XYZ file of N, CA and C in Angstrom:
420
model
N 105.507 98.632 59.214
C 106.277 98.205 60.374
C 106.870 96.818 60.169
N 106.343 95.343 59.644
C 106.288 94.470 59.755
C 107.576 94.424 59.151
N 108.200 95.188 57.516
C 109.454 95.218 56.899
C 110.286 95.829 58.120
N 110.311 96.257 59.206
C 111.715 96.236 59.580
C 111.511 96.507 61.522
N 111.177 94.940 61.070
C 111.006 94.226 62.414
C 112.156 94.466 63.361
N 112.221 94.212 64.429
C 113.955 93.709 65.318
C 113.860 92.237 65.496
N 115.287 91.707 65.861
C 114.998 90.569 65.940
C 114.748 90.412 67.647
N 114.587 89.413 68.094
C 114.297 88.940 69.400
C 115.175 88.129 69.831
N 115.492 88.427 70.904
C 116.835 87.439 71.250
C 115.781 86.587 72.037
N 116.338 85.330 72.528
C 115.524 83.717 73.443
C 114.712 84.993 74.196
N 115.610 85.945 75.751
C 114.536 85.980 76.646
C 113.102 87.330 75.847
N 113.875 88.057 74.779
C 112.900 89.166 74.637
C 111.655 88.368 73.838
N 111.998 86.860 73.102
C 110.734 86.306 72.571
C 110.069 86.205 73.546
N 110.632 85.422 75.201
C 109.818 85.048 76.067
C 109.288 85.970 76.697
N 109.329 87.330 76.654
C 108.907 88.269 77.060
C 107.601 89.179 76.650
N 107.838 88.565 74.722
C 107.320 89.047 73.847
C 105.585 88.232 73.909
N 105.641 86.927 74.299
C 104.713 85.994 74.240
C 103.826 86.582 75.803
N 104.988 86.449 76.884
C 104.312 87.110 77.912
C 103.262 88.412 78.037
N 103.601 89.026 77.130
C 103.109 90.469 77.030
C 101.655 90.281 76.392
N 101.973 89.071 75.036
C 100.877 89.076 74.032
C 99.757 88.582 74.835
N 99.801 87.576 75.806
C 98.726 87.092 76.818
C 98.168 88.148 77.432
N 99.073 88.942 78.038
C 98.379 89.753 78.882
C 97.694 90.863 77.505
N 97.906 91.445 76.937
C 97.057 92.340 75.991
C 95.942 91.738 75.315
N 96.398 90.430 75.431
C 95.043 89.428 73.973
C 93.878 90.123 74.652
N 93.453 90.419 75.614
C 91.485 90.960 75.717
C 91.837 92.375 76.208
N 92.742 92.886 75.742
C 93.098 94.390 75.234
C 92.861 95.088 76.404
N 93.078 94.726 78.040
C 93.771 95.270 78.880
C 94.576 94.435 79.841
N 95.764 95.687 79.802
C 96.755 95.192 80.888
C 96.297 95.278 81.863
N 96.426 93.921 82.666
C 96.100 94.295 83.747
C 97.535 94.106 85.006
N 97.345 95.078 85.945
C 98.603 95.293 87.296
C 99.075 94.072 87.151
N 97.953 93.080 87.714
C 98.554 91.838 88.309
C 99.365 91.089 87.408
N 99.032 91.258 85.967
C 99.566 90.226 85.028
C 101.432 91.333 84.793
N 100.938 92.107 85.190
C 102.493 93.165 84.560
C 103.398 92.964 86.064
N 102.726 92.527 87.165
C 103.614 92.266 88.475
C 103.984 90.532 87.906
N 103.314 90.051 87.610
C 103.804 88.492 87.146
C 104.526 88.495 86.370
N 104.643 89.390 85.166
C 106.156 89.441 84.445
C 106.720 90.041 85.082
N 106.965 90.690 85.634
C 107.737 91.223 86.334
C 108.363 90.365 87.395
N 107.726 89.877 88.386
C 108.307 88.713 89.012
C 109.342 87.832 88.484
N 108.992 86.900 87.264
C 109.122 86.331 86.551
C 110.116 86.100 85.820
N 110.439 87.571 85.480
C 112.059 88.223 85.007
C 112.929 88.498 85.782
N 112.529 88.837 86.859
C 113.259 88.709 88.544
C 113.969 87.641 89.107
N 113.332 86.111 89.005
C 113.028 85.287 90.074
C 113.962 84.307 89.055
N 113.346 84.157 87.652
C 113.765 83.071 87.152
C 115.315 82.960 86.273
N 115.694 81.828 86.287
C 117.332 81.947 85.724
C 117.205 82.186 84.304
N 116.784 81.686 83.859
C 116.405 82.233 82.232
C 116.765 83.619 81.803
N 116.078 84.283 82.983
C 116.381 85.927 82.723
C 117.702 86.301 83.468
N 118.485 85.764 84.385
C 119.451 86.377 84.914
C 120.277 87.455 84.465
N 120.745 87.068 82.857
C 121.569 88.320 82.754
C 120.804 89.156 81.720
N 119.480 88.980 81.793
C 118.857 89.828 80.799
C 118.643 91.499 81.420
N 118.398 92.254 80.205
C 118.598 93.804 80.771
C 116.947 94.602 80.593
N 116.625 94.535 81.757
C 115.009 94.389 82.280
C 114.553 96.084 81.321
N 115.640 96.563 80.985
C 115.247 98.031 80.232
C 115.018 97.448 78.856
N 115.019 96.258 78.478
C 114.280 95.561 76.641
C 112.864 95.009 76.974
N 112.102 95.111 78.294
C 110.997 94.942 78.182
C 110.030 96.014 77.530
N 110.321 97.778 77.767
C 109.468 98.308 77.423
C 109.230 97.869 75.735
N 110.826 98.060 75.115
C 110.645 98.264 73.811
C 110.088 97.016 73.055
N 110.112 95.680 73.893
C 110.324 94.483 73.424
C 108.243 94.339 73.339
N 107.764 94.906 74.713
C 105.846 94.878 74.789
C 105.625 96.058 73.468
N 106.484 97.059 73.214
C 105.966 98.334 72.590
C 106.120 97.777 70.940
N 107.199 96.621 70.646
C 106.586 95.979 69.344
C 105.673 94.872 69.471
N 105.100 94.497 70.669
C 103.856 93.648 70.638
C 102.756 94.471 70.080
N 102.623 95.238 70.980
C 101.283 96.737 70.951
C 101.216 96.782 69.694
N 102.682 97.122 68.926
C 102.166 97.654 67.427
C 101.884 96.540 66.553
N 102.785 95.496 66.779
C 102.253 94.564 65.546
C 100.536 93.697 66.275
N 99.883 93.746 67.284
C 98.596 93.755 67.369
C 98.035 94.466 66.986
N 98.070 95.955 66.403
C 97.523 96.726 65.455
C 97.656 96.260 63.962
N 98.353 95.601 63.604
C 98.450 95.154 62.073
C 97.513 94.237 61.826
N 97.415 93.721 60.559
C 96.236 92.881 60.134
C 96.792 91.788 59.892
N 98.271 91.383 60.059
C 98.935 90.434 60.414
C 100.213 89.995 61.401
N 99.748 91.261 62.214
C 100.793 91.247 62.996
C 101.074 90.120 64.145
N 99.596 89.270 64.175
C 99.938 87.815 65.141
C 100.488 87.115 64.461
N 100.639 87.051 62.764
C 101.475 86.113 62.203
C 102.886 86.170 62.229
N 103.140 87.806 62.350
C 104.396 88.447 62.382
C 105.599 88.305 63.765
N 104.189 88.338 64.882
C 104.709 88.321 66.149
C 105.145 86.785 66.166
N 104.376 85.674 65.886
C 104.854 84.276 66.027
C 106.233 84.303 65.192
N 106.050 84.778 64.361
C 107.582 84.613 63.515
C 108.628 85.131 63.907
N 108.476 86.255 64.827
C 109.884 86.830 65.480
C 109.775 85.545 66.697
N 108.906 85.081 67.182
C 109.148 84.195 68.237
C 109.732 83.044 68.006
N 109.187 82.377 66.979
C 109.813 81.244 66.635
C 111.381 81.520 66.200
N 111.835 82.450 65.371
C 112.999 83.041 65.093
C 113.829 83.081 65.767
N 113.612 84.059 67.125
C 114.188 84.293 68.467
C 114.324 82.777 69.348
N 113.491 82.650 69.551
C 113.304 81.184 70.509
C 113.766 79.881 69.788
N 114.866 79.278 70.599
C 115.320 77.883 70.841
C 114.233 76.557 70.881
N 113.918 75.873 70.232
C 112.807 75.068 70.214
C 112.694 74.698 72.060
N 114.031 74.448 72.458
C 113.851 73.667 73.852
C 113.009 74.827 74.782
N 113.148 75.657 74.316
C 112.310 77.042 75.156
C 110.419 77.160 75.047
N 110.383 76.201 73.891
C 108.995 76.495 73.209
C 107.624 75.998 74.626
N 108.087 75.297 75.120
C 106.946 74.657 76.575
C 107.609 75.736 77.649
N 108.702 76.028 77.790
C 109.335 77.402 78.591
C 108.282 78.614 78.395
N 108.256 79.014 77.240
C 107.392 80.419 76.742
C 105.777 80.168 77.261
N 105.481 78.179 76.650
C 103.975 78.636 77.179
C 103.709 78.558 78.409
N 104.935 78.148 79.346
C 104.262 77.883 80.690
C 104.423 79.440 81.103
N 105.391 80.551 80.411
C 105.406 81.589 81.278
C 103.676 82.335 80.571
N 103.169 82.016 79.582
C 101.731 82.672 78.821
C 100.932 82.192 79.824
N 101.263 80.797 80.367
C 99.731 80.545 81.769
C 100.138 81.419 82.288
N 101.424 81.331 82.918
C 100.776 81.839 84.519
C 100.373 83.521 84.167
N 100.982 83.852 83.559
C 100.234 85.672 83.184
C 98.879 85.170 83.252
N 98.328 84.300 82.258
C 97.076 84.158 81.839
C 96.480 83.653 83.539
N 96.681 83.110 84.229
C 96.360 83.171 85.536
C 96.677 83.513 86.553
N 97.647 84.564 86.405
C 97.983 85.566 87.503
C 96.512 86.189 88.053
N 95.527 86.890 87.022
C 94.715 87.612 87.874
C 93.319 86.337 88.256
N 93.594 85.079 88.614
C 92.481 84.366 88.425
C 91.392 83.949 87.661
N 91.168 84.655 86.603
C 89.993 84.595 85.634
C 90.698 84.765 84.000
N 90.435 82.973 83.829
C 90.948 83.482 82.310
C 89.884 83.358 81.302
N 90.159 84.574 80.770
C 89.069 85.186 79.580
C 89.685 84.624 78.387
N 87.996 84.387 77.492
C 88.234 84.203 76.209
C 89.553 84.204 75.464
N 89.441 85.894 75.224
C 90.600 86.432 74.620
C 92.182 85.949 74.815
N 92.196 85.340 76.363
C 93.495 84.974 76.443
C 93.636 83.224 76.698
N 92.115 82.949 76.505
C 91.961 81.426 75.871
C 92.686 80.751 75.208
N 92.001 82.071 73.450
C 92.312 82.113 72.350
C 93.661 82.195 71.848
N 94.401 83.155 72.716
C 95.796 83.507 72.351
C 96.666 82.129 73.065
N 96.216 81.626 73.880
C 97.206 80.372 74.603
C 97.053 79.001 73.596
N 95.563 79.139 73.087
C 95.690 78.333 72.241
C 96.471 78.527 70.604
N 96.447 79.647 70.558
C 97.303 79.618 69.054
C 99.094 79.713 69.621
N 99.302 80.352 70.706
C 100.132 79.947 70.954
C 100.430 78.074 71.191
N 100.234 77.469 71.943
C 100.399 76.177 71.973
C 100.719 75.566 70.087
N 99.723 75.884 69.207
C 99.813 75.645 67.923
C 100.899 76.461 67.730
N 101.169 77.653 67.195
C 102.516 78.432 66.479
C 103.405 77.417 67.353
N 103.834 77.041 68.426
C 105.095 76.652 69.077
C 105.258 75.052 69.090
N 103.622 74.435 68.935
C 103.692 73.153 68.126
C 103.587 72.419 70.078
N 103.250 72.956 70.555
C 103.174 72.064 72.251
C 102.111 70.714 71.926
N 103.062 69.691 72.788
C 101.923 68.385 72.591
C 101.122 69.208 73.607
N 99.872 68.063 73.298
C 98.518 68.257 73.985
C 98.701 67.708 75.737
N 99.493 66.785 75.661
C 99.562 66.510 77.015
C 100.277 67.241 77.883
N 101.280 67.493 76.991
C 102.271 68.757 77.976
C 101.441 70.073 77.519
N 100.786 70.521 77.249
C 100.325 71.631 77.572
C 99.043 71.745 78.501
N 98.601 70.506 78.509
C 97.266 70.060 80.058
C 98.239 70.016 81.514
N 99.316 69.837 81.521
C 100.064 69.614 82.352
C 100.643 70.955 83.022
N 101.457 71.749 81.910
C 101.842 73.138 82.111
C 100.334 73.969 82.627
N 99.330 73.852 81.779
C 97.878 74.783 82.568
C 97.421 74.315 84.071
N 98.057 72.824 83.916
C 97.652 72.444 85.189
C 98.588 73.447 86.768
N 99.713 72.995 86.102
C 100.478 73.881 87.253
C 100.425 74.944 87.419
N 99.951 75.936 86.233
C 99.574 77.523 86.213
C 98.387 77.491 87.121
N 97.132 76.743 87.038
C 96.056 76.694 87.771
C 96.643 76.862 89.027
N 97.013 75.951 89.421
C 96.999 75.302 90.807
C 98.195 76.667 91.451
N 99.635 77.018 90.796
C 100.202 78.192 91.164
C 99.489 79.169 91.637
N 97.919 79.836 91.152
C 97.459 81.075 91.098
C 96.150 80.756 92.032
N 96.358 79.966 92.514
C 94.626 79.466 93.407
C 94.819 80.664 94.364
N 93.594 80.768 95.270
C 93.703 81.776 96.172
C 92.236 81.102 97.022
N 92.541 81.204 98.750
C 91.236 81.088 99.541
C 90.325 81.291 99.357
């Protein structure tokens, strides 16, 4: 698979990263697939994007998380696809998935942190971006 990748245009990387959060502890969950979903709705980034490249755009996440290098593969279509100025764009949209359903697990710990590294986020702006994901997803 990895030889004949697609490429990713800016929003399908940001879509692509979105997806990888929500799968990193290997279930989707509603709430995190209503937060992209929102997300691609609401925000200008996506305005003229064509919401029918999400299936295919998560369905090469799925597969290259089956490869034995397919997180190296997936960062590389991202970085590829994605505009550096987008790179704190992508991880703030990986929080809030990652705290859409309130409880962030290990697994999508792990993936926010290699994300932050593959995309090269300072440390302060990425305490800052988790901060606002936190505080976005609080609930009574």
């Amino acid at each position: 698979m990895t030889d004949t990748l697609p490429s990713l245009s800016p929003q399908d990387a940001l879509i692509a990263v979105m997806v990888a959060v929500s799968a990193s502890d290997e279930t989707i969950r509603t709430v995190e697939l209503i937060a992209i979903e929102r997300m691609v709705n609401h925000m200008p980034i996506f305005a003229d994007y064509d919401i029918d490249r999400i299936r295919p755009v998560a369905q090469t996440v799925y597969s290259l998380f089956e490869e034995e290098e397919g997180i190296e593969a997936l960062f590389g279509l991202v970085r590829e696809g994605l505009p550096e100025k987008l790179f704190e764009t992508a991880y703030a949209l990986a929080c809030d998935v990652a705290a859409a359903d309130g409880v962030l697990r290990q697994p999508e710990l792990r993936m926010l942190e290699e994300i932050r590294g593959e995309l090269s986020i300072d440390r302060l702006h990425a305490v800052a971006i988790e901060w606002g994901a936190r505080v976005r997803h609080l609930t009574l």
